[in-house]
Coordinates of C-alpha atoms in Angstrom, one line a residue:
X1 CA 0.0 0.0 0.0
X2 CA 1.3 4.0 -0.6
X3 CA 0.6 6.1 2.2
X4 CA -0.8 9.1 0.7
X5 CA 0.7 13.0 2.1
X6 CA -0.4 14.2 5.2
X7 CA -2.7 17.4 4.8
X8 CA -2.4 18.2 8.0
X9 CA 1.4 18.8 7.9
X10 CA 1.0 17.8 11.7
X11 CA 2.4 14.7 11.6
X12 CA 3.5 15.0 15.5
X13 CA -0.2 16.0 16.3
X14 CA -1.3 12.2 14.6
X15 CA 1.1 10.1 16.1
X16 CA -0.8 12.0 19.6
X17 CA -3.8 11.4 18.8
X18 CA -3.1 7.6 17.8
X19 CA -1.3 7.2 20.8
X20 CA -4.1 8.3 23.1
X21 CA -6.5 6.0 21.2
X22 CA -4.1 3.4 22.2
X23 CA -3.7 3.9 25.2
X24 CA -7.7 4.9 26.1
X25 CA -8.5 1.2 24.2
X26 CA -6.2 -0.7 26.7
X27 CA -7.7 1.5 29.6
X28 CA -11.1 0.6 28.7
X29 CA -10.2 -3.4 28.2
X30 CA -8.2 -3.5 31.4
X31 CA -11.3 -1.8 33.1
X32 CA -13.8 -4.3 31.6
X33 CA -11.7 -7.6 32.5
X34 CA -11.4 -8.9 29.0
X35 CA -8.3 -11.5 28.9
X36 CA -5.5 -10.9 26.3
X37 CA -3.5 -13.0 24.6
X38 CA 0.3 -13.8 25.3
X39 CA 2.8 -12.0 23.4
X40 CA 6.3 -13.4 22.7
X41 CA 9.2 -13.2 20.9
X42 CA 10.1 -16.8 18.7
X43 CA 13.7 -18.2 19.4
X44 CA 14.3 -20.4 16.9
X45 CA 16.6 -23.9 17.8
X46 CA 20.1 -23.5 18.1
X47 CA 23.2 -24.9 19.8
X48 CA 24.6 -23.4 22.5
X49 CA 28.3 -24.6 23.4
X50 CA 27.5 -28.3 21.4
X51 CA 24.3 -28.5 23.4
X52 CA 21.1 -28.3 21.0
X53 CA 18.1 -25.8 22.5
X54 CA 14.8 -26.2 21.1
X55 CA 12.7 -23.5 19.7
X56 CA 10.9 -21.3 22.3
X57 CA 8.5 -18.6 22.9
X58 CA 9.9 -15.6 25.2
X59 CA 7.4 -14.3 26.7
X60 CA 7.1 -10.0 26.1
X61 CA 3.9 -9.1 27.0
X62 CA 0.1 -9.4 26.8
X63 CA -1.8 -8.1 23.9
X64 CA -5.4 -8.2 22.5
X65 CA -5.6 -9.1 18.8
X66 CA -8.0 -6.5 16.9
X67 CA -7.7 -7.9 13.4
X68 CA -4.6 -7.2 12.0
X69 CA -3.3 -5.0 15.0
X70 CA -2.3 -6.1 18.4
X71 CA -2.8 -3.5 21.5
X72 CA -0.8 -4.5 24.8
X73 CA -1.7 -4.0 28.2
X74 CA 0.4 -0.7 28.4
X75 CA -1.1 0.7 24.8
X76 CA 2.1 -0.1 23.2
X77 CA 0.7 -0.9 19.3
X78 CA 1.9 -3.6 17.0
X79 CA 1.4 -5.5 13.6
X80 CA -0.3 -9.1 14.0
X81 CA 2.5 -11.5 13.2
X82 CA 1.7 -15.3 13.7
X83 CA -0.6 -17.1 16.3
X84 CA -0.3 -20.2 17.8
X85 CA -1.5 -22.2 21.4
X86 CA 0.7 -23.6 23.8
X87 CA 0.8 -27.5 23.3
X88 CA 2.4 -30.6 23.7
X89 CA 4.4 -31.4 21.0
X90 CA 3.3 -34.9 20.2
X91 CA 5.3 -37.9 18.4
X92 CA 5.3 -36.9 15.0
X93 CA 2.6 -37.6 12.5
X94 CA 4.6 -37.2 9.0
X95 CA 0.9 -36.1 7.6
X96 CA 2.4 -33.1 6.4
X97 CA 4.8 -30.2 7.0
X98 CA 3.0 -27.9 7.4
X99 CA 1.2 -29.3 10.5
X100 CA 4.6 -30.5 11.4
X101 CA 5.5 -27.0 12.1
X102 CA 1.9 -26.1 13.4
X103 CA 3.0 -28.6 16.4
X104 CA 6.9 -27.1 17.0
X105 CA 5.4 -23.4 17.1
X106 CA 2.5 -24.7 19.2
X107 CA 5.5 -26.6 21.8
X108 CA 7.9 -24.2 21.8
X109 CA 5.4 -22.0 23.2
X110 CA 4.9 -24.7 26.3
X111 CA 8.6 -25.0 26.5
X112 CA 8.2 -20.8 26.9
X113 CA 5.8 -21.2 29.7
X114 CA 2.8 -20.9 28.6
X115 CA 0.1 -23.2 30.0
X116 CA -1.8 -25.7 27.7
X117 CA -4.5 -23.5 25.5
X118 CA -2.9 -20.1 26.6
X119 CA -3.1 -18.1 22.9
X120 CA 0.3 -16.8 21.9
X121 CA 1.0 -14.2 19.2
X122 CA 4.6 -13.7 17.5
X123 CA 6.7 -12.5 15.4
X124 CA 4.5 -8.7 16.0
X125 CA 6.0 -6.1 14.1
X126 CA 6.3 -2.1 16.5
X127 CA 3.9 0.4 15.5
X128 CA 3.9 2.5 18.2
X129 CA 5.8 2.4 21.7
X130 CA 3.9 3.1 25.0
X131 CA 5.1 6.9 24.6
X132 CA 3.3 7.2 21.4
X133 CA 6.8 6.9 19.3
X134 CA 6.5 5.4 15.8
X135 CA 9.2 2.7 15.8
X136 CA 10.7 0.7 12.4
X137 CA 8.9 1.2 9.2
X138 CA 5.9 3.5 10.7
X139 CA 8.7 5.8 12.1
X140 CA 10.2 6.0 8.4
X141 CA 7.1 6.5 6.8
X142 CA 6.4 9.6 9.4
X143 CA 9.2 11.3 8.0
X144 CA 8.4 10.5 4.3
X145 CA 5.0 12.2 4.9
X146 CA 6.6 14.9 6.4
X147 CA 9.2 15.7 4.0
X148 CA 6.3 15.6 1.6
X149 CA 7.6 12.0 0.2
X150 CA 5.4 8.9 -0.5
X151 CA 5.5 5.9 1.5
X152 CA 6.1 3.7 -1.6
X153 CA 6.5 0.0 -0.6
X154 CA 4.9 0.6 2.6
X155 CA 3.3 -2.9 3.7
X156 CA 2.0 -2.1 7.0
X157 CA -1.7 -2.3 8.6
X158 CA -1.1 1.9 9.3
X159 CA -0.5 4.4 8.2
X160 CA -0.6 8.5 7.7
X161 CA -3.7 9.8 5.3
X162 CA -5.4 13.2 5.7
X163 CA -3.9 14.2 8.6
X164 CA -4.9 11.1 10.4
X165 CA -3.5 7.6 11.7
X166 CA -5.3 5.1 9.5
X167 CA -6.0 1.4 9.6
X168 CA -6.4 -0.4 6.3
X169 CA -9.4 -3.1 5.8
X170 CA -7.1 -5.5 4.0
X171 CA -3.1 -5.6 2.6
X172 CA -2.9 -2.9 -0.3
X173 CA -5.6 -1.1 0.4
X174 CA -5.9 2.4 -0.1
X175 CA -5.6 4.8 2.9
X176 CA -7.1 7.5 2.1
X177 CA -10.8 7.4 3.4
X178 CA -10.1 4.8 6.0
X179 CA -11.2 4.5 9.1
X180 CA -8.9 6.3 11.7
X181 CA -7.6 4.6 14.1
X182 CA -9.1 5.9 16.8
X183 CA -12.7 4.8 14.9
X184 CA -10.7 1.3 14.3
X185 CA -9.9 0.8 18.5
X186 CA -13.1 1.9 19.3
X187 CA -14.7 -1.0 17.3
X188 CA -12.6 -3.1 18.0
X189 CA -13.1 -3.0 21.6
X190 CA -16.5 -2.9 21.7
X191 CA -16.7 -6.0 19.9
X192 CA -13.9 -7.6 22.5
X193 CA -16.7 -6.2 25.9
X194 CA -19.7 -7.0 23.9
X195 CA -19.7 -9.7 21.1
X196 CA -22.5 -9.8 18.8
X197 CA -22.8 -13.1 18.9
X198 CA -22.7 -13.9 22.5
X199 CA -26.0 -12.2 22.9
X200 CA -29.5 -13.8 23.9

């Protein structure tokens, strides 16, 4: 997706108002006891002085998935990465790779902890610290739409549009006209208090 210019030219004022979205969403998941998930960071296998280590999830954080965004506890703002459960690994069932690998991610997150059934995201890519700060690719893009530049090749679930922070309904769509995402957590959350679908 291309970020389009920011008409605004108050790209400091966005990243404020993203970050108090953030950090308002959090406040108002915390407040109504909805559980997130586990956050970690994958360590693939390696050896260690000879000795082989399996793969493991670190534990980071907690975070609640909101499509393709993940919001931790302190309002800290990342892209979804992977998902898996914490599970035993299993004697292997050759049925394909694919599952194969399903199963490692699943037991390395065990081996990180986790209980059995505890959901684990990975592999998150920073948005947005807990101060508000763009970090990586968003933090580049800031300054491209400052400077007036394009974000060409930007591949990221945010971005800058109109003055605003905006979240885009699929990969390489246009932000322009998207929802903000202050708009986005606000969904969001209220579909994490009060699912339609758990309703009488």
């Amino acid at each position: 997706m291309v970020a389009g210019t920011d008409s605004s030219g108050d790209v400091g004022a966005a990243w404020q108002r993203a970050h108090r979205a953030c950090v308002q969403a959090a406040s108002r998941l915390q407040e109504a006891g909805i559980t997130p998930d586990a956050l970690a960071e994958y360590v693939p296998e390696r050896r260690v002085l000879l000795v082989r280590r399996k793969a493991i999830m670190r534990p980071l954080s907690a975070a609640w998935r909101m499509g393709t965004l993940l919001l931790t506890t302190d309002g800290t703002l990342y892209a979804h990465g992977h998902s898996t459960r914490a599970a035993e690994r299993g004697r292997p069932s050759f049925q394909s790779e694919s599952r194969e690998e399903r199963r490692e991610l699943a037991a390395a997150a065990l081996r990180g902890g986790f209980p059995v059934g505890t959901p684990v995201d990975f592999d998150a890519v920073p948005l947005l610290d807990a101060a508000g700060v763009p970090q990586g690719a968003l933090a580049d893009l800031g300054a491209s739409v400052a400077s007036g530049a394009l974000g060409a090749g930007h591949t990221l679930p945010v971005g800058l549009a109109e003055g605003e922070v905006r979240v885009c309904w699929r990969a390489g769509a246009p932000l322009a006209g998207a929802q903000t995402l202050e708009a986005f957590l606000t969904e969001r959350v209220g579909l994490l208090i009060d699912p339609p679908f758990a309703r009488e």
